[in-house]
Amino acid sequence: MSAATTRSRTPDRLCAEAVDLARAAAEEVAAPGIVGEHEGMVSEGDRVVTHYFGCGEPGYRGWRWAVTVARASRAKIVTVDEAVLLPGPDALLAPEWVPWSERLRPGDMGPGDLLPTDAEDLRLEPGYSGEEEPPPNSVLSEEMADLVEAEDAEVTAGAPADQPVLPARGTIAAVAEELGLRRARVLSRYGLHSAADRWEESFGAKTPMAQAAPASCMSCGFLARIGGSLGQAFGVCANEFSPADGHVVSLGYGCGGHSEAAVMPKPPQPPPPVIDETRVDPFPLRPSPDSGSVPATEDESSAELGHS
């Protein structure tokens, strides 16, 4: 260990004793009554010492006033280098600044908000938009070349840029237009994998709901298939009572609302009535004399009581 290193770790005596000078410098910078007790010092180098004082400013819990004093070689006078408010080990600090592009989270966008995408976004790659093909009224197109050779050629008035660009039937642009592929950019492989990871994390086979489900969405009648390469592993739930209704779910996901998990039994149907048409059942218009509990003939006792 060199002598310079040994001297840098040993506080200078005159600088270490300049506590009142350091306090006066801190009070000059801070408001009255803000500078607290002396909390120690640190040797910054040869004849350079930093004194720390507590901070009583509301909202700056754990912060300290740091005043650095020094003296020249062979000098007896200590001077102040700087006084600044610094956070301590237990200081209350603001969260680290994060760019807006990294602060956005799913669900932060509201009505009217615009989210621009970077031109070099890794989630997107160039798609087929048909812009490399000349417009129909361009002299470079085959249709226009055939019209020029004809004597009765009729050219649409106006600049080529003002004419609607309609792909000719049978061309690649026409097929792309029909399939909905005429987009400037489409999802890249990275974008597809990122979307699949998000959907798998929210509604995948490893979620607690899927682990407790009686069956997976692969065999559920409420699963609506989606196209593209993602359709091989995902679909859309169409069960209004499911927690994933309207969400993209993995085919390995499942819930208690599976269409075949618990089928309601059909209500029992009573047997049809049996009608015997081979015989006739007589239905007398008057009851038989011995069918009731009241005798057919009146006696004197029943007549007195009002029986008929």
PDB file of C-alpha atoms in Angstrom:
ATOM      1  CA  MET A   1       0.000   0.000   0.000  1.00  0.00           C
ATOM      2  CA  SER A   2       1.444   3.360  -1.007  1.00  0.00           C
ATOM      3  CA  ALA A   3       1.868   6.337   1.277  1.00  0.00           C
ATOM      4  CA  ALA A   4      -0.595   8.361  -0.790  1.00  0.00           C
ATOM      5  CA  THR A   5      -3.278   5.755  -0.276  1.00  0.00           C
ATOM      6  CA  THR A   6      -2.615   5.724   3.460  1.00  0.00           C
ATOM      7  CA  ARG A   7      -2.891   9.512   3.685  1.00  0.00           C
ATOM      8  CA  SER A   8      -6.136   9.556   1.613  1.00  0.00           C
ATOM      9  CA  ARG A   9      -7.875   7.235   4.092  1.00  0.00           C
ATOM     10  CA  THR A  10      -6.770   9.228   7.149  1.00  0.00           C
ATOM     11  CA  PRO A  11      -8.847  12.404   7.647  1.00  0.00           C
ATOM     12  CA  ASP A  12      -6.874  15.587   7.814  1.00  0.00           C
ATOM     13  CA  ARG A  13      -6.921  16.914  11.368  1.00  0.00           C
ATOM     14  CA  LEU A  14      -7.671  20.537  10.507  1.00  0.00           C
ATOM     15  CA  CYS A  15     -10.358  19.559   7.979  1.00  0.00           C
ATOM     16  CA  ALA A  16     -11.896  17.114  10.433  1.00  0.00           C
ATOM     17  CA  GLU A  17     -12.110  19.822  13.097  1.00  0.00           C
ATOM     18  CA  ALA A  18     -13.820  22.311  10.732  1.00  0.00           C
ATOM     19  CA  VAL A  19     -17.328  21.189  11.744  1.00  0.00           C
ATOM     20  CA  ASP A  20     -18.544  24.714  12.506  1.00  0.00           C
ATOM     21  CA  LEU A  21     -17.269  25.956   9.142  1.00  0.00           C
ATOM     22  CA  ALA A  22     -19.076  23.162   7.333  1.00  0.00           C
ATOM     23  CA  ARG A  23     -22.290  23.792   9.304  1.00  0.00           C
ATOM     24  CA  ALA A  24     -22.186  27.486   8.469  1.00  0.00           C
ATOM     25  CA  ALA A  25     -21.820  26.652   4.769  1.00  0.00           C
ATOM     26  CA  ALA A  26     -24.783  24.248   4.902  1.00  0.00           C
ATOM     27  CA  GLU A  27     -26.980  26.768   6.713  1.00  0.00           C
ATOM     28  CA  GLU A  28     -26.103  29.393   4.156  1.00  0.00           C
ATOM     29  CA  VAL A  29     -27.393  27.158   1.372  1.00  0.00           C
ATOM     30  CA  ALA A  30     -30.372  25.681   3.223  1.00  0.00           C
ATOM     31  CA  ALA A  31     -33.279  27.378   4.932  1.00  0.00           C
ATOM     32  CA  PRO A  32     -32.967  28.286   8.643  1.00  0.00           C
ATOM     33  CA  GLY A  33     -33.517  25.353  10.968  1.00  0.00           C
ATOM     34  CA  ILE A  34     -33.135  22.716   8.243  1.00  0.00           C
ATOM     35  CA  VAL A  35     -29.577  21.621   8.976  1.00  0.00           C
ATOM     36  CA  GLY A  36     -29.550  18.958  11.708  1.00  0.00           C
ATOM     37  CA  GLU A  37     -26.930  17.312  13.834  1.00  0.00           C
ATOM     38  CA  HIS A  38     -23.486  16.312  12.609  1.00  0.00           C
ATOM     39  CA  GLU A  39     -23.669  12.708  11.398  1.00  0.00           C
ATOM     40  CA  GLY A  40     -20.032  12.000  10.624  1.00  0.00           C
ATOM     41  CA  MET A  41     -17.365  12.660   8.061  1.00  0.00           C
ATOM     42  CA  VAL A  42     -15.540  10.873   5.259  1.00  0.00           C
ATOM     43  CA  SER A  43     -12.040  11.431   3.962  1.00  0.00           C
ATOM     44  CA  GLU A  44     -12.167  12.056   0.221  1.00  0.00           C
ATOM     45  CA  GLY A  45      -8.389  12.375  -0.270  1.00  0.00           C
ATOM     46  CA  ASP A  46      -5.360  14.286   0.935  1.00  0.00           C
ATOM     47  CA  ARG A  47      -6.605  17.224   3.044  1.00  0.00           C
ATOM     48  CA  VAL A  48     -10.168  16.782   1.707  1.00  0.00           C
ATOM     49  CA  VAL A  49     -12.979  15.843   4.107  1.00  0.00           C
ATOM     50  CA  THR A  50     -16.768  15.729   3.645  1.00  0.00           C
ATOM     51  CA  HIS A  51     -18.960  16.466   6.687  1.00  0.00           C
ATOM     52  CA  TYR A  52     -22.536  15.159   6.812  1.00  0.00           C
ATOM     53  CA  PHE A  53     -25.413  16.876   8.620  1.00  0.00           C
ATOM     54  CA  GLY A  54     -28.974  15.713   9.052  1.00  0.00           C
ATOM     55  CA  CYS A  55     -31.731  17.292   6.961  1.00  0.00           C
ATOM     56  CA  GLY A  56     -34.940  18.463   8.609  1.00  0.00           C
ATOM     57  CA  GLU A  57     -36.693  19.413   5.374  1.00  0.00           C
ATOM     58  CA  PRO A  58     -40.141  17.758   5.136  1.00  0.00           C
ATOM     59  CA  GLY A  59     -40.242  15.225   2.355  1.00  0.00           C
ATOM     60  CA  TYR A  60     -36.486  14.542   2.445  1.00  0.00           C
ATOM     61  CA  ARG A  61     -36.385  11.716   4.927  1.00  0.00           C
ATOM     62  CA  GLY A  62     -32.942  10.115   5.074  1.00  0.00           C
ATOM     63  CA  TRP A  63     -31.227  12.877   3.113  1.00  0.00           C
ATOM     64  CA  ARG A  64     -28.059  14.577   4.381  1.00  0.00           C
ATOM     65  CA  TRP A  65     -26.296  17.852   3.820  1.00  0.00           C
ATOM     66  CA  ALA A  66     -22.799  17.092   2.521  1.00  0.00           C
ATOM     67  CA  VAL A  67     -20.208  19.859   2.899  1.00  0.00           C
ATOM     68  CA  THR A  68     -16.734  19.205   1.513  1.00  0.00           C
ATOM     69  CA  VAL A  69     -13.853  21.201   3.033  1.00  0.00           C
ATOM     70  CA  ALA A  70     -10.194  21.203   2.059  1.00  0.00           C
ATOM     71  CA  ARG A  71      -6.933  23.025   2.673  1.00  0.00           C
ATOM     72  CA  ALA A  72      -3.919  23.587   0.521  1.00  0.00           C
ATOM     73  CA  SER A  73      -0.582  21.960   1.200  1.00  0.00           C
ATOM     74  CA  ARG A  74       1.241  23.549   4.196  1.00  0.00           C
ATOM     75  CA  ALA A  75      -1.737  25.929   4.701  1.00  0.00           C
ATOM     76  CA  LYS A  76      -3.470  26.427   8.036  1.00  0.00           C
ATOM     77  CA  ILE A  77      -6.744  27.773   6.609  1.00  0.00           C
ATOM     78  CA  VAL A  78      -9.565  25.379   5.707  1.00  0.00           C
ATOM     79  CA  THR A  79     -11.906  26.417   2.888  1.00  0.00           C
ATOM     80  CA  VAL A  80     -15.268  25.137   1.668  1.00  0.00           C
ATOM     81  CA  ASP A  81     -15.355  23.350  -1.666  1.00  0.00           C
ATOM     82  CA  GLU A  82     -19.080  22.650  -2.056  1.00  0.00           C
ATOM     83  CA  ALA A  83     -22.291  22.111  -0.090  1.00  0.00           C
ATOM     84  CA  VAL A  84     -24.991  19.865  -1.505  1.00  0.00           C
ATOM     85  CA  LEU A  85     -27.986  17.816  -0.365  1.00  0.00           C
ATOM     86  CA  LEU A  86     -27.409  14.108  -1.008  1.00  0.00           C
ATOM     87  CA  PRO A  87     -29.502  11.007  -0.289  1.00  0.00           C
ATOM     88  CA  GLY A  88     -28.387   8.760   2.541  1.00  0.00           C
ATOM     89  CA  PRO A  89     -28.528   4.970   2.750  1.00  0.00           C
ATOM     90  CA  ASP A  90     -32.162   5.046   3.935  1.00  0.00           C
ATOM     91  CA  ALA A  91     -33.271   8.067   1.909  1.00  0.00           C
ATOM     92  CA  LEU A  92     -36.707   8.289   0.337  1.00  0.00           C
ATOM     93  CA  LEU A  93     -36.016   8.439  -3.410  1.00  0.00           C
ATOM     94  CA  ALA A  94     -38.199   8.876  -6.436  1.00  0.00           C
ATOM     95  CA  PRO A  95     -38.545   5.833  -8.676  1.00  0.00           C
ATOM     96  CA  GLU A  96     -36.049   5.517 -11.478  1.00  0.00           C
ATOM     97  CA  TRP A  97     -37.128   7.337 -14.606  1.00  0.00           C
ATOM     98  CA  VAL A  98     -38.379   5.068 -17.334  1.00  0.00           C
ATOM     99  CA  PRO A  99     -39.070   6.203 -20.925  1.00  0.00           C
ATOM    100  CA  TRP A 100     -42.718   6.429 -21.890  1.00  0.00           C
ATOM    101  CA  SER A 101     -42.332   3.622 -24.409  1.00  0.00           C
ATOM    102  CA  GLU A 102     -41.333   1.293 -21.570  1.00  0.00           C
ATOM    103  CA  ARG A 103     -43.886   2.572 -19.062  1.00  0.00           C
ATOM    104  CA  LEU A 104     -46.906   1.573 -21.121  1.00  0.00           C
ATOM    105  CA  ARG A 105     -48.755  -1.484 -19.919  1.00  0.00           C
ATOM    106  CA  PRO A 106     -51.717  -3.384 -21.370  1.00  0.00           C
ATOM    107  CA  GLY A 107     -54.901  -1.528 -20.529  1.00  0.00           C
ATOM    108  CA  ASP A 108     -53.318   1.943 -20.297  1.00  0.00           C
ATOM    109  CA  MET A 109     -54.800   3.165 -23.566  1.00  0.00           C
ATOM    110  CA  GLY A 110     -58.121   4.965 -23.425  1.00  0.00           C
ATOM    111  CA  PRO A 111     -60.556   6.411 -25.981  1.00  0.00           C
ATOM    112  CA  GLY A 112     -58.785   8.882 -28.231  1.00  0.00           C
ATOM    113  CA  ASP A 113     -55.249   7.793 -27.281  1.00  0.00           C
ATOM    114  CA  LEU A 114     -52.739   7.132 -30.053  1.00  0.00           C
ATOM    115  CA  LEU A 115     -49.896   4.660 -29.667  1.00  0.00           C
ATOM    116  CA  PRO A 116     -47.288   5.138 -32.421  1.00  0.00           C
ATOM    117  CA  THR A 117     -45.208   2.138 -33.385  1.00  0.00           C
ATOM    118  CA  ASP A 118     -41.505   2.392 -34.044  1.00  0.00           C
ATOM    119  CA  ALA A 119     -40.368   2.023 -37.631  1.00  0.00           C
ATOM    120  CA  GLU A 120     -37.931  -0.649 -36.432  1.00  0.00           C
ATOM    121  CA  ASP A 121     -40.423  -2.447 -34.186  1.00  0.00           C
ATOM    122  CA  LEU A 122     -39.254  -6.046 -33.844  1.00  0.00           C
ATOM    123  CA  ARG A 123     -42.851  -7.243 -33.634  1.00  0.00           C
ATOM    124  CA  LEU A 124     -43.536  -6.182 -37.233  1.00  0.00           C
ATOM    125  CA  GLU A 125     -42.007  -6.922 -40.591  1.00  0.00           C
ATOM    126  CA  PRO A 126     -42.743  -5.585 -44.088  1.00  0.00           C
ATOM    127  CA  GLY A 127     -45.859  -7.004 -45.676  1.00  0.00           C
ATOM    128  CA  TYR A 128     -47.164  -7.104 -49.226  1.00  0.00           C
ATOM    129  CA  SER A 129     -48.972  -3.854 -50.059  1.00  0.00           C
ATOM    130  CA  GLY A 130     -48.701  -3.906 -53.850  1.00  0.00           C
ATOM    131  CA  GLU A 131     -46.895  -0.568 -53.965  1.00  0.00           C
ATOM    132  CA  GLU A 132     -44.141  -1.985 -56.141  1.00  0.00           C
ATOM    133  CA  GLU A 133     -46.629  -2.583 -58.958  1.00  0.00           C
ATOM    134  CA  PRO A 134     -47.347   0.355 -61.273  1.00  0.00           C
ATOM    135  CA  PRO A 135     -50.877   1.840 -61.187  1.00  0.00           C
ATOM    136  CA  PRO A 136     -53.299   0.899 -63.993  1.00  0.00           C
ATOM    137  CA  ASN A 137     -52.876   4.231 -65.838  1.00  0.00           C
ATOM    138  CA  SER A 138     -49.085   4.195 -65.719  1.00  0.00           C
ATOM    139  CA  VAL A 139     -47.131   3.859 -68.944  1.00  0.00           C
ATOM    140  CA  LEU A 140     -45.162   1.083 -67.251  1.00  0.00           C
ATOM    141  CA  SER A 141     -48.172  -1.173 -66.758  1.00  0.00           C
ATOM    142  CA  GLU A 142     -49.128  -3.782 -69.329  1.00  0.00           C
ATOM    143  CA  GLU A 143     -52.711  -2.526 -69.515  1.00  0.00           C
ATOM    144  CA  MET A 144     -51.591   0.979 -70.420  1.00  0.00           C
ATOM    145  CA  ALA A 145     -49.120  -0.300 -73.006  1.00  0.00           C
ATOM    146  CA  ASP A 146     -51.908  -2.182 -74.791  1.00  0.00           C
ATOM    147  CA  LEU A 147     -54.110   0.918 -74.794  1.00  0.00           C
ATOM    148  CA  VAL A 148     -51.389   3.072 -76.273  1.00  0.00           C
ATOM    149  CA  GLU A 149     -51.095   0.759 -79.272  1.00  0.00           C
ATOM    150  CA  ALA A 150     -54.828   0.976 -79.932  1.00  0.00           C
ATOM    151  CA  GLU A 151     -56.161   3.891 -82.013  1.00  0.00           C
ATOM    152  CA  ASP A 152     -59.217   4.438 -79.805  1.00  0.00           C
ATOM    153  CA  ALA A 153     -57.272   4.607 -76.560  1.00  0.00           C
ATOM    154  CA  GLU A 154     -59.041   6.405 -73.751  1.00  0.00           C
ATOM    155  CA  VAL A 155     -56.836   7.580 -70.914  1.00  0.00           C
ATOM    156  CA  THR A 156     -58.392   8.677 -67.660  1.00  0.00           C
ATOM    157  CA  ALA A 157     -57.894  12.364 -67.065  1.00  0.00           C
ATOM    158  CA  GLY A 158     -55.849  13.503 -64.121  1.00  0.00           C
ATOM    159  CA  ALA A 159     -52.466  12.790 -62.609  1.00  0.00           C
ATOM    160  CA  PRO A 160     -51.565   9.145 -61.978  1.00  0.00           C
ATOM    161  CA  ALA A 161     -51.296   9.803 -58.279  1.00  0.00           C
ATOM    162  CA  ASP A 162     -54.944  10.925 -58.196  1.00  0.00           C
ATOM    163  CA  GLN A 163     -56.303   7.746 -59.779  1.00  0.00           C
ATOM    164  CA  PRO A 164     -57.539   4.829 -57.653  1.00  0.00           C
ATOM    165  CA  VAL A 165     -55.123   1.935 -57.684  1.00  0.00           C
ATOM    166  CA  LEU A 166     -57.172  -1.181 -58.405  1.00  0.00           C
ATOM    167  CA  PRO A 167     -55.252  -4.425 -58.858  1.00  0.00           C
ATOM    168  CA  ALA A 168     -55.927  -6.293 -62.059  1.00  0.00           C
ATOM    169  CA  ARG A 169     -57.868  -9.498 -61.720  1.00  0.00           C
ATOM    170  CA  GLY A 170     -55.663 -12.553 -61.449  1.00  0.00           C
ATOM    171  CA  THR A 171     -52.566 -10.692 -60.277  1.00  0.00           C
ATOM    172  CA  ILE A 172     -50.804 -11.218 -56.989  1.00  0.00           C
ATOM    173  CA  ALA A 173     -52.105  -7.859 -55.791  1.00  0.00           C
ATOM    174  CA  ALA A 174     -55.698  -8.904 -56.480  1.00  0.00           C
ATOM    175  CA  VAL A 175     -55.260 -12.140 -54.542  1.00  0.00           C
ATOM    176  CA  ALA A 176     -53.652 -10.242 -51.660  1.00  0.00           C
ATOM    177  CA  GLU A 177     -56.523  -7.759 -51.698  1.00  0.00           C
ATOM    178  CA  GLU A 178     -59.069 -10.551 -51.488  1.00  0.00           C
ATOM    179  CA  LEU A 179     -57.235 -12.277 -48.643  1.00  0.00           C
ATOM    180  CA  GLY A 180     -56.735  -9.036 -46.738  1.00  0.00           C
ATOM    181  CA  LEU A 181     -52.957  -9.166 -46.978  1.00  0.00           C
ATOM    182  CA  ARG A 182     -52.325  -5.778 -48.567  1.00  0.00           C
ATOM    183  CA  ARG A 183     -50.770  -4.260 -45.476  1.00  0.00           C
ATOM    184  CA  ALA A 184     -47.581  -2.264 -45.147  1.00  0.00           C
ATOM    185  CA  ARG A 185     -46.390  -4.358 -42.208  1.00  0.00           C
ATOM    186  CA  VAL A 186     -47.412  -7.677 -40.722  1.00  0.00           C
ATOM    187  CA  LEU A 187     -46.501  -9.604 -37.590  1.00  0.00           C
ATOM    188  CA  SER A 188     -42.979 -10.927 -37.513  1.00  0.00           C
ATOM    189  CA  ARG A 189     -41.972 -14.234 -35.977  1.00  0.00           C
ATOM    190  CA  TYR A 190     -40.906 -12.362 -32.862  1.00  0.00           C
ATOM    191  CA  GLY A 191     -44.290 -10.625 -32.704  1.00  0.00           C
ATOM    192  CA  LEU A 192     -46.107 -13.941 -33.062  1.00  0.00           C
ATOM    193  CA  HIS A 193     -44.063 -15.556 -30.300  1.00  0.00           C
ATOM    194  CA  SER A 194     -44.552 -12.550 -27.986  1.00  0.00           C
ATOM    195  CA  ALA A 195     -48.321 -12.643 -28.462  1.00  0.00           C
ATOM    196  CA  ALA A 196     -48.401 -16.401 -27.928  1.00  0.00           C
ATOM    197  CA  ASP A 197     -46.434 -16.076 -24.687  1.00  0.00           C
ATOM    198  CA  ARG A 198     -48.811 -13.409 -23.341  1.00  0.00           C
ATOM    199  CA  TRP A 199     -51.917 -15.396 -24.220  1.00  0.00           C
ATOM    200  CA  GLU A 200     -50.448 -18.600 -22.843  1.00  0.00           C
ATOM    201  CA  GLU A 201     -49.638 -16.864 -19.561  1.00  0.00           C
ATOM    202  CA  SER A 202     -53.157 -15.429 -19.181  1.00  0.00           C
ATOM    203  CA  PHE A 203     -55.277 -18.289 -20.529  1.00  0.00           C
ATOM    204  CA  GLY A 204     -52.930 -21.232 -20.902  1.00  0.00           C
ATOM    205  CA  ALA A 205     -52.687 -24.806 -19.761  1.00  0.00           C
ATOM    206  CA  LYS A 206     -50.586 -23.919 -16.682  1.00  0.00           C
ATOM    207  CA  THR A 207     -53.125 -21.534 -15.115  1.00  0.00           C
ATOM    208  CA  PRO A 208     -54.967 -22.657 -11.954  1.00  0.00           C
ATOM    209  CA  MET A 209     -58.290 -22.584 -13.812  1.00  0.00           C
ATOM    210  CA  ALA A 210     -57.004 -24.938 -16.488  1.00  0.00           C
ATOM    211  CA  GLN A 211     -55.438 -27.281 -13.930  1.00  0.00           C
ATOM    212  CA  ALA A 212     -58.812 -27.718 -12.215  1.00  0.00           C
ATOM    213  CA  ALA A 213     -60.874 -27.938 -15.419  1.00  0.00           C
ATOM    214  CA  PRO A 214     -62.558 -31.224 -16.341  1.00  0.00           C
ATOM    215  CA  ALA A 215     -61.416 -30.937 -19.979  1.00  0.00           C
ATOM    216  CA  SER A 216     -59.489 -28.619 -22.294  1.00  0.00           C
ATOM    217  CA  CYS A 217     -60.780 -26.117 -24.828  1.00  0.00           C
ATOM    218  CA  MET A 218     -59.736 -28.461 -27.623  1.00  0.00           C
ATOM    219  CA  SER A 219     -62.963 -30.441 -27.151  1.00  0.00           C
ATOM    220  CA  CYS A 220     -65.216 -27.565 -26.075  1.00  0.00           C
ATOM    221  CA  GLY A 221     -68.096 -26.548 -28.295  1.00  0.00           C
ATOM    222  CA  PHE A 222     -67.795 -22.907 -27.238  1.00  0.00           C
ATOM    223  CA  LEU A 223     -64.347 -22.554 -28.846  1.00  0.00           C
ATOM    224  CA  ALA A 224     -64.312 -20.350 -31.957  1.00  0.00           C
ATOM    225  CA  ARG A 225     -61.393 -21.102 -34.235  1.00  0.00           C
ATOM    226  CA  ILE A 226     -59.097 -18.357 -35.552  1.00  0.00           C
ATOM    227  CA  GLY A 227     -57.105 -18.314 -38.778  1.00  0.00           C
ATOM    228  CA  GLY A 228     -53.420 -17.961 -39.399  1.00  0.00           C
ATOM    229  CA  SER A 229     -50.536 -19.782 -37.800  1.00  0.00           C
ATOM    230  CA  LEU A 230     -51.764 -18.885 -34.312  1.00  0.00           C
ATOM    231  CA  GLY A 231     -54.973 -20.805 -34.975  1.00  0.00           C
ATOM    232  CA  GLN A 232     -53.051 -24.037 -34.511  1.00  0.00           C
ATOM    233  CA  ALA A 233     -52.676 -23.343 -30.797  1.00  0.00           C
ATOM    234  CA  PHE A 234     -55.297 -20.708 -29.897  1.00  0.00           C
ATOM    235  CA  GLY A 235     -58.942 -19.859 -30.302  1.00  0.00           C
ATOM    236  CA  VAL A 236     -61.583 -17.476 -28.936  1.00  0.00           C
ATOM    237  CA  CYS A 237     -63.886 -18.435 -26.066  1.00  0.00           C
ATOM    238  CA  ALA A 238     -67.568 -17.815 -26.816  1.00  0.00           C
ATOM    239  CA  ASN A 239     -69.070 -18.973 -23.506  1.00  0.00           C
ATOM    240  CA  GLU A 240     -70.659 -15.980 -21.781  1.00  0.00           C
ATOM    241  CA  PHE A 241     -70.368 -17.681 -18.380  1.00  0.00           C
ATOM    242  CA  SER A 242     -66.677 -18.490 -18.748  1.00  0.00           C
ATOM    243  CA  PRO A 243     -63.995 -16.202 -17.243  1.00  0.00           C
ATOM    244  CA  ALA A 244     -62.313 -16.204 -20.656  1.00  0.00           C
ATOM    245  CA  ASP A 245     -65.361 -15.094 -22.645  1.00  0.00           C
ATOM    246  CA  GLY A 246     -64.215 -13.005 -25.609  1.00  0.00           C
ATOM    247  CA  HIS A 247     -60.524 -13.698 -24.935  1.00  0.00           C
ATOM    248  CA  VAL A 248     -57.972 -15.616 -26.952  1.00  0.00           C
ATOM    249  CA  VAL A 249     -57.377 -18.897 -25.117  1.00  0.00           C
ATOM    250  CA  SER A 250     -54.924 -21.698 -25.594  1.00  0.00           C
ATOM    251  CA  LEU A 251     -56.279 -25.003 -26.811  1.00  0.00           C
ATOM    252  CA  GLY A 252     -54.875 -26.486 -23.607  1.00  0.00           C
ATOM    253  CA  TYR A 253     -56.851 -24.066 -21.435  1.00  0.00           C
ATOM    254  CA  GLY A 254     -60.064 -25.121 -19.758  1.00  0.00           C
ATOM    255  CA  CYS A 255     -62.679 -24.085 -17.224  1.00  0.00           C
ATOM    256  CA  GLY A 256     -65.780 -25.388 -15.541  1.00  0.00           C
ATOM    257  CA  GLY A 257     -67.954 -24.062 -18.361  1.00  0.00           C
ATOM    258  CA  HIS A 258     -66.838 -26.784 -20.781  1.00  0.00           C
ATOM    259  CA  SER A 259     -69.662 -27.730 -23.101  1.00  0.00           C
ATOM    260  CA  GLU A 260     -69.327 -31.447 -22.331  1.00  0.00           C
ATOM    261  CA  ALA A 261     -68.312 -31.214 -18.678  1.00  0.00           C
ATOM    262  CA  ALA A 262     -71.778 -31.623 -17.170  1.00  0.00           C
ATOM    263  CA  VAL A 263     -74.696 -32.240 -19.520  1.00  0.00           C
ATOM    264  CA  MET A 264     -78.098 -31.520 -17.983  1.00  0.00           C
ATOM    265  CA  PRO A 265     -80.302 -34.649 -17.920  1.00  0.00           C
ATOM    266  CA  LYS A 266     -83.495 -34.526 -19.917  1.00  0.00           C
ATOM    267  CA  PRO A 267     -86.708 -34.176 -17.873  1.00  0.00           C
ATOM    268  CA  PRO A 268     -88.661 -37.434 -17.584  1.00  0.00           C
ATOM    269  CA  GLN A 269     -91.511 -37.776 -20.043  1.00  0.00           C
ATOM    270  CA  PRO A 270     -94.743 -39.441 -18.837  1.00  0.00           C
ATOM    271  CA  PRO A 271     -95.859 -42.434 -20.890  1.00  0.00           C
ATOM    272  CA  PRO A 272     -98.634 -41.801 -23.403  1.00  0.00           C
ATOM    273  CA  PRO A 273    -102.153 -42.678 -22.226  1.00  0.00           C
ATOM    274  CA  VAL A 274    -103.483 -46.124 -23.113  1.00  0.00           C
ATOM    275  CA  ILE A 275    -106.887 -46.111 -24.755  1.00  0.00           C
ATOM    276  CA  ASP A 276    -108.727 -49.422 -25.193  1.00  0.00           C
ATOM    277  CA  GLU A 277    -110.895 -49.081 -28.257  1.00  0.00           C
ATOM    278  CA  THR A 278    -112.073 -52.719 -28.337  1.00  0.00           C
ATOM    279  CA  ARG A 279    -114.841 -52.347 -25.741  1.00  0.00           C
ATOM    280  CA  VAL A 280    -117.368 -49.774 -24.626  1.00  0.00           C
ATOM    281  CA  ASP A 281    -117.470 -48.514 -21.050  1.00  0.00           C
ATOM    282  CA  PRO A 282    -121.013 -47.638 -19.935  1.00  0.00           C
ATOM    283  CA  PHE A 283    -121.468 -44.253 -18.261  1.00  0.00           C
ATOM    284  CA  PRO A 284    -124.944 -44.097 -16.561  1.00  0.00           C
ATOM    285  CA  LEU A 285    -126.659 -40.730 -16.553  1.00  0.00           C
ATOM    286  CA  ARG A 286    -128.063 -41.354 -13.068  1.00  0.00           C
ATOM    287  CA  PRO A 287    -126.227 -42.894 -10.124  1.00  0.00           C
ATOM    288  CA  SER A 288    -127.295 -46.287  -8.960  1.00  0.00           C
ATOM    289  CA  PRO A 289    -129.534 -46.426  -5.891  1.00  0.00           C
ATOM    290  CA  ASP A 290    -126.900 -48.121  -3.786  1.00  0.00           C
ATOM    291  CA  SER A 291    -123.932 -46.006  -4.835  1.00  0.00           C
ATOM    292  CA  GLY A 292    -124.361 -43.182  -2.271  1.00  0.00           C
ATOM    293  CA  SER A 293    -124.329 -42.967   1.488  1.00  0.00           C
ATOM    294  CA  VAL A 294    -127.792 -41.413   1.674  1.00  0.00           C
ATOM    295  CA  PRO A 295    -130.666 -43.895   1.391  1.00  0.00           C
ATOM    296  CA  ALA A 296    -132.894 -43.542  -1.616  1.00  0.00           C
ATOM    297  CA  THR A 297    -136.105 -43.539   0.500  1.00  0.00           C
ATOM    298  CA  GLU A 298    -136.761 -40.847   3.040  1.00  0.00           C
ATOM    299  CA  ASP A 299    -137.572 -41.654   6.585  1.00  0.00           C
ATOM    300  CA  GLU A 300    -139.148 -39.396   9.131  1.00  0.00           C
ATOM    301  CA  SER A 301    -135.862 -38.585  10.903  1.00  0.00           C
ATOM    302  CA  SER A 302    -134.135 -37.430   7.743  1.00  0.00           C
ATOM    303  CA  ALA A 303    -137.111 -35.385   6.665  1.00  0.00           C
ATOM    304  CA  GLU A 304    -137.063 -33.484   9.933  1.00  0.00           C
ATOM    305  CA  LEU A 305    -133.384 -32.700   9.535  1.00  0.00           C
ATOM    306  CA  GLY A 306    -133.915 -31.291   6.078  1.00  0.00           C
ATOM    307  CA  HIS A 307    -132.477 -34.150   4.006  1.00  0.00           C
ATOM    308  CA  SER A 308    -133.976 -34.762   0.620  1.00  0.00           C
TER     309      SER A 308
END
